Coordinates of C-alpha atoms and ligand atoms in Angstrom, one line a residue:
H1 CA 7.4 57.7 -4.6
P2 CA 10.4 59.5 -6.0
S3 CA 12.7 57.0 -4.9
L4 CA 11.2 53.6 -6.1
R5 CA 9.8 52.9 -9.6
H6 CA 8.1 50.3 -11.1
C7 CA 10.4 48.3 -13.1
S8 CA 8.8 47.9 -16.8
H9 CA 11.4 46.2 -18.6
F10 CA 14.4 44.4 -18.0
P11 CA 17.2 43.6 -21.0
A12 CA 17.4 40.0 -22.2
A13 CA 19.8 38.3 -19.7
P14 CA 23.1 37.1 -20.9
T15 CA 23.7 33.1 -20.4
N16 CA 24.9 31.6 -17.6
S17 CA 26.5 34.3 -16.0
R18 CA 25.6 34.1 -12.1
N19 CA 27.3 35.9 -9.5
Y20 CA 25.9 36.2 -6.2
S21 CA 28.0 37.5 -3.6
S22 CA 28.4 34.9 -0.7
N23 CA 27.8 34.6 3.1
A24 CA 26.5 31.6 3.7
A25 CA 26.9 31.8 7.4
S26 CA 24.3 34.8 7.8
T27 CA 21.8 33.3 5.7
D28 CA 21.7 29.9 7.7
R29 CA 21.1 31.9 10.7
M30 CA 18.2 33.6 8.9
A31 CA 16.8 30.3 8.1
T32 CA 17.2 28.9 11.4
R33 CA 15.8 31.9 13.1
D34 CA 12.8 31.9 10.7
A35 CA 12.4 28.2 10.6
G36 CA 11.5 28.1 14.6
K37 CA 9.6 24.6 14.9
E38 CA 9.5 22.5 12.3
R39 CA 6.7 22.7 9.9
N40 CA 4.7 20.3 7.7
F41 CA 4.5 20.5 4.2
M42 CA 1.3 23.0 4.1
E43 CA 2.5 24.9 7.4
E44 CA 5.6 25.3 5.1
Q45 CA 3.6 26.4 2.0
N46 CA 1.5 28.7 3.9
F47 CA 4.1 30.3 5.8
R48 CA 6.7 31.1 2.7
R49 CA 3.7 32.3 1.1
A50 CA 2.9 34.8 3.3
Q51 CA 6.3 35.8 3.5
A52 CA 6.7 36.3 -0.2
F53 CA 3.3 38.3 -0.3
R54 CA 4.9 40.6 2.3
S55 CA 8.1 41.0 -0.1
V56 CA 9.5 43.4 -3.0
L57 CA 12.4 42.9 -5.1
V58 CA 14.2 45.8 -6.0
Q59 CA 17.1 46.5 -8.4
V60 CA 19.7 48.5 -6.7
P61 CA 22.7 50.2 -8.4
S62 CA 24.7 48.3 -5.3
A63 CA 24.7 46.6 -2.1
Q64 CA 25.8 50.2 -0.9
F65 CA 22.4 51.3 -1.1
A66 CA 20.6 49.0 1.0
G67 CA 20.5 51.5 4.0
A68 CA 18.4 54.0 1.7
L69 CA 16.2 51.5 0.6
Q70 CA 15.4 50.3 4.1
Q71 CA 14.8 53.8 5.3
Q72 CA 12.4 54.3 2.3
C73 CA 10.4 51.3 2.9
Q74 CA 10.3 51.9 6.8
E75 CA 8.2 54.8 6.0
F76 CA 5.3 52.5 4.9
G77 CA 6.0 49.8 7.8
L78 CA 8.8 47.9 9.6
V79 CA 11.1 46.1 7.6
K80 CA 11.6 42.3 8.2
S81 CA 14.3 41.2 6.2
M82 CA 16.7 42.1 3.1
F83 CA 18.5 39.7 1.3
H84 CA 21.5 41.2 -1.4
Y85 CA 22.4 39.1 -4.2
R86 CA 23.9 39.7 -7.8
Q87 CA 22.4 38.4 -10.9
H88 CA 23.8 39.4 -14.6
D89 CA 26.0 42.1 -12.9
K90 CA 22.6 43.6 -11.4
D91 CA 22.0 43.9 -7.8
F92 CA 18.7 43.1 -5.8
I93 CA 17.8 43.2 -2.8
L94 CA 14.6 40.7 -1.5
T95 CA 12.8 42.8 1.1
E96 CA 10.6 41.8 3.3
M97 CA 8.5 44.0 5.0
E98 CA 5.9 43.4 8.6
S99 CA 2.6 43.2 6.7
R100 CA 0.8 43.5 3.3
D101 CA -0.6 46.6 3.6
A102 CA 3.0 47.6 4.2
V103 CA 3.8 46.7 1.5
S104 CA 0.9 47.5 -0.6
G105 CA 1.6 51.3 0.5
L106 CA 5.2 51.2 -0.9
V107 CA 3.6 49.8 -4.1
T108 CA 1.2 52.2 -4.3
A109 CA 3.6 54.9 -3.7
G110 CA 5.8 54.1 -6.2
G111 CA 6.1 55.9 -9.5
H112 CA 6.8 55.2 -13.1
Q113 CA 9.5 55.4 -15.2
K114 CA 9.8 58.9 -17.3
R115 CA 9.5 57.0 -20.6
D116 CA 6.7 56.7 -23.4
D117 CA 7.7 53.2 -24.5
I118 CA 7.0 51.2 -21.5
V119 CA 3.9 49.1 -20.2
P120 CA 2.5 50.9 -16.9
V121 CA 2.1 47.8 -15.0
R122 CA 2.8 47.8 -11.2
T123 CA 4.1 45.0 -9.7
R124 CA 6.1 44.2 -6.5
L125 CA 9.4 44.1 -8.7
L126 CA 10.8 47.9 -8.2
D127 CA 13.4 49.9 -9.7
G128 CA 15.6 51.5 -7.0
S129 CA 17.5 53.5 -9.4
G130 CA 16.6 56.4 -7.7
L131 CA 17.4 56.0 -4.0
K132 CA 19.7 58.3 -2.9
R133 CA 23.0 56.9 -0.8
S134 CA 23.7 59.2 1.6
K135 CA 20.1 58.6 3.4
P136 CA 21.0 57.8 7.3
V137 CA 19.1 54.7 8.6
T138 CA 16.9 54.6 11.9
G139 CA 17.7 51.4 13.6
D140 CA 19.6 48.3 12.4
L141 CA 20.9 47.9 9.0
L142 CA 19.2 44.4 7.9
L143 CA 21.0 43.7 5.0
V144 CA 21.7 40.0 4.6
E145 CA 24.3 39.3 2.3
D146 CA 23.3 36.1 0.3
C147 CA 24.7 32.9 -0.8
F148 CA 24.3 30.7 -3.5
S149 CA 27.9 30.2 -3.5
P150 CA 28.2 28.3 -7.0
L151 CA 29.0 24.7 -7.0
E152 CA 31.5 24.6 -9.5
N153 CA 34.3 24.3 -6.8
I154 CA 32.4 21.5 -4.5
D155 CA 35.0 18.7 -5.9
N156 CA 38.4 20.9 -4.7
E157 CA 36.4 21.2 -1.4
L158 CA 35.4 17.3 -1.5
R159 CA 38.8 16.6 -2.4
G160 CA 40.1 17.6 1.3
L161 CA 37.6 15.3 2.4
T162 CA 38.5 11.2 1.8
D163 CA 35.7 9.8 4.5
I164 CA 32.7 9.4 2.1
S165 CA 30.0 9.7 4.7
A166 CA 31.6 13.6 5.3
Q167 CA 31.8 14.1 1.5
M168 CA 28.2 13.3 1.5
D169 CA 27.1 15.9 4.1
A170 CA 29.3 18.7 2.7
L171 CA 27.8 18.0 -0.8
Y172 CA 23.9 18.0 0.7
Q173 CA 24.9 21.0 2.9
R174 CA 26.2 22.9 -0.1
A175 CA 24.0 21.7 -2.7
K176 CA 20.7 22.2 -0.9
L177 CA 18.5 25.2 -2.0
P178 CA 19.5 28.2 0.5
E179 CA 17.1 30.6 2.1
L180 CA 17.2 33.2 -0.5
G181 CA 16.7 30.3 -3.5
C182 CA 13.7 29.5 -1.5
R183 CA 12.1 33.1 -1.1
L184 CA 12.7 33.9 -4.5
R185 CA 10.5 30.9 -5.9
Y186 CA 7.7 31.5 -3.4
F187 CA 8.1 35.5 -4.9
I188 CA 7.6 34.1 -8.6
S189 CA 4.6 32.2 -7.8
S190 CA 3.0 35.2 -5.4
Q191 CA 3.8 37.8 -8.4
I192 CA 2.1 35.5 -10.9
E193 CA -1.2 35.2 -8.5
D194 CA -1.0 39.0 -8.1
A195 CA -1.0 39.8 -12.0
I196 CA -4.1 37.9 -12.7
S197 CA -6.0 38.3 -9.1
G198 CA -7.9 41.0 -10.7
V199 CA -10.0 38.5 -12.9
F200 CA -9.2 35.4 -10.8
P201 CA -9.2 36.8 -7.1
C202 CA -9.6 33.2 -5.5
N203 CA -6.6 31.9 -7.7
R204 CA -3.6 30.1 -6.2
V205 CA 0.0 29.4 -7.7
Y206 CA 1.4 26.2 -5.8
L207 CA 5.1 25.3 -6.1
F208 CA 5.7 21.5 -6.3
G209 CA 8.7 19.4 -7.5
S210 CA 12.1 20.0 -5.8
S211 CA 11.5 23.4 -5.1
V212 CA 9.8 22.5 -2.2
N213 CA 10.0 18.8 -2.0
G214 CA 13.3 18.7 0.0
F215 CA 15.1 17.7 -2.7
G216 CA 16.0 20.9 -4.4
H217 CA 19.3 22.5 -4.9
Q218 CA 20.3 26.3 -6.7
N219 CA 19.8 25.2 -10.3
S220 CA 16.7 23.1 -9.9
D221 CA 13.8 24.0 -12.2
V222 CA 10.6 26.0 -10.5
D223 CA 7.5 23.7 -10.8
L224 CA 4.3 25.7 -10.7
I225 CA 0.8 24.8 -11.2
L226 CA -1.9 27.4 -10.8
D227 CA -5.6 27.0 -9.7
F228 CA -7.6 29.7 -10.8
D229 CA -10.3 29.3 -8.2
V230 CA -9.7 27.6 -5.1
A231 CA -13.3 27.9 -3.9
H232 CA -14.5 26.4 -7.3
T233 CA -12.0 23.4 -7.6
D234 CA -13.0 22.6 -3.5
K235 CA -16.2 22.5 -4.7
I236 CA -17.0 25.1 -1.8
V237 CA -20.6 25.8 -0.9
S238 CA -21.9 29.3 -1.2
D239 CA -24.6 30.0 1.1
S240 CA -25.2 33.2 -1.3
S241 CA -28.2 33.1 -3.8
L242 CA -26.1 35.1 -6.2
R243 CA -23.8 33.5 -8.7
F244 CA -20.8 34.9 -10.7
A245 CA -22.3 35.1 -14.3
A246 CA -19.8 33.2 -16.4
K247 CA -18.6 32.6 -20.1
C248 CA -18.7 28.8 -21.1
A249 CA -15.3 27.2 -21.4
A250 CA -14.2 26.7 -25.0
G251 CA -14.3 23.2 -26.1
N252 CA -13.4 20.6 -24.1
E253 CA -11.1 20.8 -20.8
R254 CA -7.7 20.3 -22.8
V255 CA -8.8 23.3 -25.5
Q256 CA -9.5 25.4 -22.3
T257 CA -6.5 24.7 -20.5
Q258 CA -4.6 25.3 -23.8
R259 CA -6.2 28.4 -24.4
S260 CA -5.8 29.5 -20.3
L261 CA -2.0 29.3 -21.0
E262 CA -2.0 31.1 -23.7
L263 CA -3.1 33.7 -22.2
L264 CA -0.8 33.7 -19.2
A265 CA 1.8 32.8 -21.4
D266 CA 1.2 36.5 -23.3
H267 CA 0.8 37.8 -20.1
L268 CA 4.2 37.0 -18.9
Q269 CA 5.7 37.7 -22.2
Y270 CA 4.3 41.5 -22.9
L271 CA 3.2 42.9 -19.7
L272 CA 5.2 41.1 -16.3
P273 CA 8.6 42.7 -15.6
G274 CA 11.4 40.4 -15.0
Y275 CA 10.3 37.2 -17.1
S276 CA 11.5 36.1 -20.5
N277 CA 11.9 33.5 -23.0
V278 CA 8.5 32.5 -22.6
Q279 CA 7.5 29.0 -24.8
R280 CA 4.3 27.6 -25.1
I281 CA 4.2 23.6 -24.8
L282 CA 0.9 23.3 -25.2
L283 CA 0.3 19.7 -27.1
A284 CA 2.2 18.0 -24.3
R285 CA 0.6 15.5 -22.5
V286 CA 0.6 18.2 -20.1
P287 CA 0.3 21.7 -21.8
I288 CA 2.8 23.9 -20.2
V289 CA 4.1 27.3 -20.3
K290 CA 8.1 27.9 -19.8
F291 CA 10.0 31.0 -19.1
N292 CA 12.9 32.3 -17.3
H293 CA 12.6 34.4 -14.0
E294 CA 15.4 36.4 -15.6
V295 CA 16.1 38.4 -12.2
S296 CA 16.6 35.3 -10.2
G297 CA 18.4 33.1 -13.1
T298 CA 15.4 30.5 -12.6
Q299 CA 14.0 28.4 -15.4
C300 CA 10.2 27.8 -14.6
D301 CA 7.7 25.4 -15.7
L302 CA 3.7 26.5 -15.2
S303 CA 1.0 24.0 -15.3
I304 CA -2.5 24.1 -14.7
T305 CA -4.9 22.3 -11.9
N306 CA -2.8 19.1 -12.0
M307 CA -2.6 18.7 -8.1
T308 CA -0.8 15.3 -8.4
G309 CA 2.6 17.3 -8.5
L310 CA 1.7 18.8 -5.2
I311 CA 0.5 15.5 -3.3
M312 CA 4.0 14.0 -4.3
S313 CA 5.9 16.8 -3.3
D314 CA 3.9 16.8 -0.1
Y315 CA 4.6 12.6 0.5
L316 CA 8.6 13.6 -0.2
F317 CA 8.9 16.4 1.7
T318 CA 7.5 14.4 4.7
L319 CA 9.8 11.3 4.3
G320 CA 12.8 13.6 4.2
Q321 CA 11.8 15.1 7.5
I322 CA 11.6 11.6 8.9
D323 CA 15.0 10.9 8.0
E324 CA 17.2 13.5 6.5
R325 CA 19.7 11.1 5.3
L326 CA 17.1 10.4 2.4
R327 CA 18.0 13.7 1.0
A328 CA 21.6 13.6 1.4
L329 CA 21.1 10.2 -0.8
V330 CA 19.5 11.7 -3.3
V331 CA 21.9 14.6 -3.4
T332 CA 24.7 12.2 -4.3
I333 CA 22.7 9.5 -6.6
R334 CA 21.7 12.7 -8.5
R335 CA 25.0 14.3 -8.8
W336 CA 26.1 10.8 -9.8
A337 CA 23.6 10.1 -12.5
K338 CA 24.7 13.5 -14.1
A339 CA 28.0 12.7 -14.1
Q340 CA 27.4 9.5 -15.9
R341 CA 25.2 11.4 -18.4
L342 CA 22.2 9.0 -17.3
T343 CA 20.1 12.1 -16.5
N344 CA 19.2 15.1 -18.9
P345 CA 17.7 18.1 -18.3
H346 CA 15.1 17.5 -21.5
P347 CA 12.6 15.4 -20.5
G348 CA 12.6 12.3 -22.9
R349 CA 13.7 8.5 -22.7
W350 CA 16.2 8.5 -19.9
I351 CA 15.8 8.1 -16.2
T352 CA 14.9 11.1 -14.4
N353 CA 16.0 12.7 -11.1
F354 CA 12.4 12.1 -9.8
T355 CA 12.8 8.4 -10.5
L356 CA 15.7 8.3 -9.3
T357 CA 14.2 9.8 -5.8
I358 CA 11.8 7.5 -5.8
M359 CA 14.3 4.6 -6.3
A360 CA 15.8 5.5 -3.2
V361 CA 12.6 6.1 -1.1
F362 CA 12.1 2.2 -1.9
F363 CA 15.7 1.4 -1.1
M364 CA 15.3 2.9 2.4
Q365 CA 11.8 1.3 3.0
Q366 CA 13.5 -2.2 2.1
R367 CA 16.2 -1.2 5.1
H368 CA 13.0 -0.4 7.5
L369 CA 14.2 3.4 7.5
L370 CA 11.2 4.9 5.9
P371 CA 7.5 3.7 6.3
P372 CA 5.4 2.7 3.3
L373 CA 3.4 5.7 2.1
N374 CA 0.1 3.9 3.2
Q375 CA 1.3 4.2 6.8
L376 CA 2.6 7.6 6.4
K377 CA 1.5 9.8 9.3
R378 CA 2.3 13.2 10.8
D379 CA 5.0 12.5 13.7
L380 CA 6.6 9.9 13.0
P381 CA 9.8 8.9 14.6
R382 CA 13.0 10.8 13.1
H383 CA 16.6 9.9 12.8
E384 CA 18.7 12.5 14.7
P385 CA 21.9 12.5 12.8
A386 CA 25.0 11.7 15.4
G387 CA 27.3 14.5 16.2
N388 CA 27.5 17.4 13.8
G389 CA 26.5 15.8 10.5
F390 CA 25.6 12.6 9.5
D391 CA 27.4 9.7 11.2
D392 CA 29.1 7.3 9.0
E393 CA 25.7 5.1 8.0
M394 CA 25.8 7.5 5.1
K395 CA 28.7 5.6 3.4
T396 CA 27.0 2.2 4.1
L397 CA 23.8 3.6 2.4
L398 CA 25.2 4.8 -0.4
V399 CA 27.2 1.5 -1.3
E400 CA 23.9 -0.3 -0.2
F401 CA 21.9 1.6 -2.2
F402 CA 24.0 0.7 -5.2
E403 CA 24.7 -3.1 -4.4
F404 CA 20.4 -3.3 -4.1
Y405 CA 19.9 -2.2 -7.6
S406 CA 22.9 -3.7 -8.8
S407 CA 21.0 -7.1 -8.2
F408 CA 17.4 -6.1 -8.6
D409 CA 15.3 -8.2 -11.0
F410 CA 14.0 -4.9 -12.9
K411 CA 12.9 -7.2 -15.8
R412 CA 10.4 -9.1 -13.4
Q413 CA 9.8 -7.3 -10.9
A414 CA 7.9 -3.5 -10.3
I415 CA 8.4 -1.0 -7.4
S416 CA 5.6 0.0 -5.1
V417 CA 6.5 3.0 -2.5
I418 CA 3.0 3.1 -1.4
E419 CA 2.9 -0.5 -0.1
G420 CA 6.8 -0.6 0.2
V421 CA 7.2 -3.8 -1.6
A422 CA 8.4 -5.1 -5.1
Y423 CA 5.4 -7.1 -7.0
P424 CA 5.2 -9.0 -10.6
K425 CA 5.6 -6.4 -13.4
P426 CA 2.2 -5.6 -14.5
D427 CA 3.5 -4.9 -18.4
F428 CA 6.6 -4.9 -20.5
G429 CA 8.2 -1.7 -19.9
S430 CA 11.5 -1.3 -19.1
L431 CA 10.9 0.1 -15.5
F432 CA 7.8 0.0 -13.9
I433 CA 7.4 2.2 -10.6
E434 CA 4.0 2.6 -9.8
N435 CA 2.9 6.3 -9.5
P436 CA 2.1 6.8 -5.7
V437 CA -0.7 9.3 -6.0
E438 CA -2.3 7.5 -9.5
T439 CA -1.1 4.0 -8.8
N440 CA -2.4 2.7 -12.1
L441 CA 0.5 4.6 -13.9
N442 CA 4.1 3.9 -14.0
I443 CA 6.5 7.1 -13.1
C444 CA 9.0 6.0 -15.5
K445 CA 6.9 4.9 -18.7
N446 CA 9.3 6.8 -21.1
L447 CA 12.5 4.8 -20.0
S448 CA 13.8 2.7 -22.8
A449 CA 15.4 -0.3 -22.4
D450 CA 18.4 0.6 -23.4
E451 CA 18.5 3.5 -21.1
L452 CA 17.9 1.1 -18.4
D453 CA 20.9 -0.9 -19.2
R454 CA 23.0 2.3 -19.2
V455 CA 21.8 2.9 -15.8
V456 CA 22.4 -0.8 -14.4
V457 CA 25.9 -0.6 -16.0
S458 CA 26.5 2.4 -14.3
I459 CA 25.0 1.2 -11.1
R460 CA 27.2 -2.2 -11.0
T461 CA 30.3 -0.1 -12.0
A462 CA 29.4 2.2 -8.8
V463 CA 29.6 -0.6 -6.6
W464 CA 33.2 -1.7 -8.2
S465 CA 34.4 1.9 -8.0
L466 CA 33.5 2.3 -4.2
Q467 CA 34.8 -1.1 -3.4
G468 CA 38.2 -0.1 -4.8
S469 CA 41.0 2.0 -3.1
P470 CA 39.4 5.1 -0.8
D471 CA 42.3 7.3 -1.7
S472 CA 43.0 6.7 -5.1
S473 CA 42.9 10.0 -7.3
S474 CA 43.9 7.7 -10.6
D475 CA 40.3 7.3 -11.1
G476 CA 38.4 10.5 -10.2
G477 CA 39.4 11.1 -6.7
P478 CA 38.8 10.0 -3.5
G479 CA 35.5 8.8 -2.2
I480 CA 32.3 9.7 -3.7
L481 CA 34.4 11.9 -6.4
K482 CA 35.0 8.7 -8.3
L483 CA 31.0 8.6 -9.0
F484 CA 31.5 12.2 -10.3
T485 CA 33.9 11.5 -13.2
E486 CA 32.1 9.2 -16.1
F487 CA 33.2 6.2 -15.8
G488 CA 35.7 4.6 -18.1
K489 CA 35.6 4.6 -21.8
E490 CA 34.1 1.4 -22.1
H491 CA 31.1 2.9 -20.9
K492 CA 31.2 6.0 -22.1
V493 CA 30.8 4.0 -25.6
S494 CA 27.7 2.6 -24.3
A495 CA 26.8 5.6 -22.6
Q496 CA 26.3 7.7 -25.9
R497 CA 22.9 9.2 -25.9
P498 CA 21.1 8.4 -29.3
Q499 CA 21.2 11.5 -31.1
D500 CA 17.5 10.4 -32.8
A501 CA 15.9 10.3 -29.1
T502 CA 12.4 11.8 -29.2
I503 CA 12.2 14.8 -27.0
V504 CA 8.8 14.7 -25.4
S505 CA 7.7 18.0 -24.2
G506 CA 6.1 18.6 -20.8
Y507 CA 7.7 17.4 -17.8
F508 CA 5.4 14.7 -16.8
D509 CA 7.2 11.6 -18.1
G510 CA 4.5 9.9 -19.9
S511 CA 2.5 8.6 -16.8
Q512 CA 0.4 11.6 -16.3
R513 CA -3.0 11.9 -17.0
D514 CA -4.2 15.4 -18.2
S515 CA -5.5 17.8 -15.4
S516 CA -7.1 15.2 -13.2
P517 CA -7.2 16.6 -9.7
S518 CA -6.6 13.2 -7.4
R519 CA -9.6 11.3 -6.0
K520 CA -7.5 9.8 -3.7
Y521 CA -5.9 12.4 -1.7
M522 CA -6.8 16.1 -1.8
P523 CA -4.2 18.6 0.1
D524 CA -5.2 21.0 2.9
Q525 CA -6.5 24.3 2.2
V526 CA -3.5 26.8 1.8
V527 CA -4.5 30.0 3.6
V528 CA -2.2 33.4 4.3
Ligands
CTP601 N1 6.1 14.2 -11.1 C1 5.1 13.2 -11.5 N2 5.3 12.0 -11.4 C2 6.2 12.0 -12.5 C3 7.4 13.1 -12.7 C4 6.6 14.0 -11.9 O1 4.5 12.9 -10.1 N3 5.9 11.1 -13.5 C5 6.0 15.3 -10.2 C6 6.8 15.2 -8.8 O2 6.3 15.6 -7.8 C7 8.0 16.0 -9.3 C8 7.0 17.4 -9.8 O3 6.3 16.3 -10.7 O4 8.8 16.1 -8.3 C9 8.1 17.6 -10.9 O5 9.3 16.9 -12.1 P1 10.7 17.1 -12.3 O6 10.7 18.9 -12.4 O7 10.5 16.6 -13.7 O8 11.4 16.8 -11.2 P2 11.8 17.5 -9.9 O9 11.5 16.4 -8.7 O10 11.4 18.8 -9.7 O11 13.5 17.2 -9.7 P3 14.5 18.1 -10.3 O12 15.3 19.2 -9.6 O13 15.0 17.6 -11.2 O14 13.3 19.4 -11.2
MG602 MG1 12.0 20.1 -11.0

């Protein structure tokens, strides 16, 4: 089509130049309207997946061209929603159509840039520089200005609130993944599925981790698992007497995984527009490909057929639905841990956000607010927050979380969130938290003794600082702000990160076996 062209190349992105326009209120309305009834984990995945496949991402000269884009799209079907954002000084509109047919009509009609040096791929990332601004819109203009208000200023907002529970609520509301962020993450997974669907038509790219488990925020990485053939993995037997001719896998399963990831990495690096900085981390315990989705500013990790992360995401999502205070508590704990430099974006010998999340789950189980995972059923009674946000129990939960772990016997006790109990440690690791999906493994095997010591010191300091004067501004600010300022110099010295720390590639911190789908639990089939 004359107005929309297939994007073949985007220039390399400058670092850290997020610049999103902001209108969180309208986004919330959109989210609420779309949310309808509360969906369980798999229903949510199916819903978002279908939505992503009905979407195109269009680079436009400016937001003023939204009407022209809508008009253009309407030639192929109804437009359901449009989200505008800016990334690296460029404008994008994520446009959702009523059906996949409408999208394929739009994409098929798209033309290519008039250049000889491009790879003529066809994807749902489109270049709208040919749109004519003057085109009138038939019907209502749907544009939703979104969102991603930067978190840098959040401390000032929190300073205006001296009540800790109100601060935790405000932080949670501001930090959680917004509607557009969620849509873009599913858009990425749908684009990768599309890209390899010629050879693997039954492939599935699942999102897992904090993008989908309810604990994600705008800057969380995107964790993806690729399953080349869902029917094959699920051992779905076909009645047909015909079989696909196929080559034998090269070497063992691990070698095959590495080769497949290499191919995918090449695909992302050389063919797919919008992706950059592709790194092949193939010798890690769980081989992965890391890359940037530069048009949304997200960092992604892709692995192959390791469903354990997906199962864990389902558990966490469900726990957050049972008691949303878990999510708010974890947001504060993660921010505290980052400020005290206990966590690190690179995997290694330090504590991870995931471990902290499981520690919060265990704490809430001890308070009988959450059930042990082995009793987890759908439709458990939910805690309803009082009034507009959370009641003042949030503060109590936070203080008690730190108190609980300040006296926890990490030396002798292991933690099981499956049973909801502490039990004698089965090995000499610094901290043992049973992997809920593969129970013979420890989710924090890589945590070193000195890093655990730093965690315990910071936990004790947090108890002490929360018990101090509530409006003291000398030590970081009122309420939880004290937690978000690195604790005093004496702690800073012991808090220094060892320079020679080994960076372990791959995001499973040593506890994960290679590509072994769980025998204990297989997720429901995802269908569109
Ligand atoms: N995971 C796991 N066992 C581990 C580490 C991770 O099962 N030892 C799974 C969890 O489901 C986790 C996901 O892998 O949520 C992704 O790991 P990671 O990206 O490290 O953590 P996130 O929960 O996504 O948190 P973050 O926002 O820090 O990325
Ligand atoms: Mg993650």
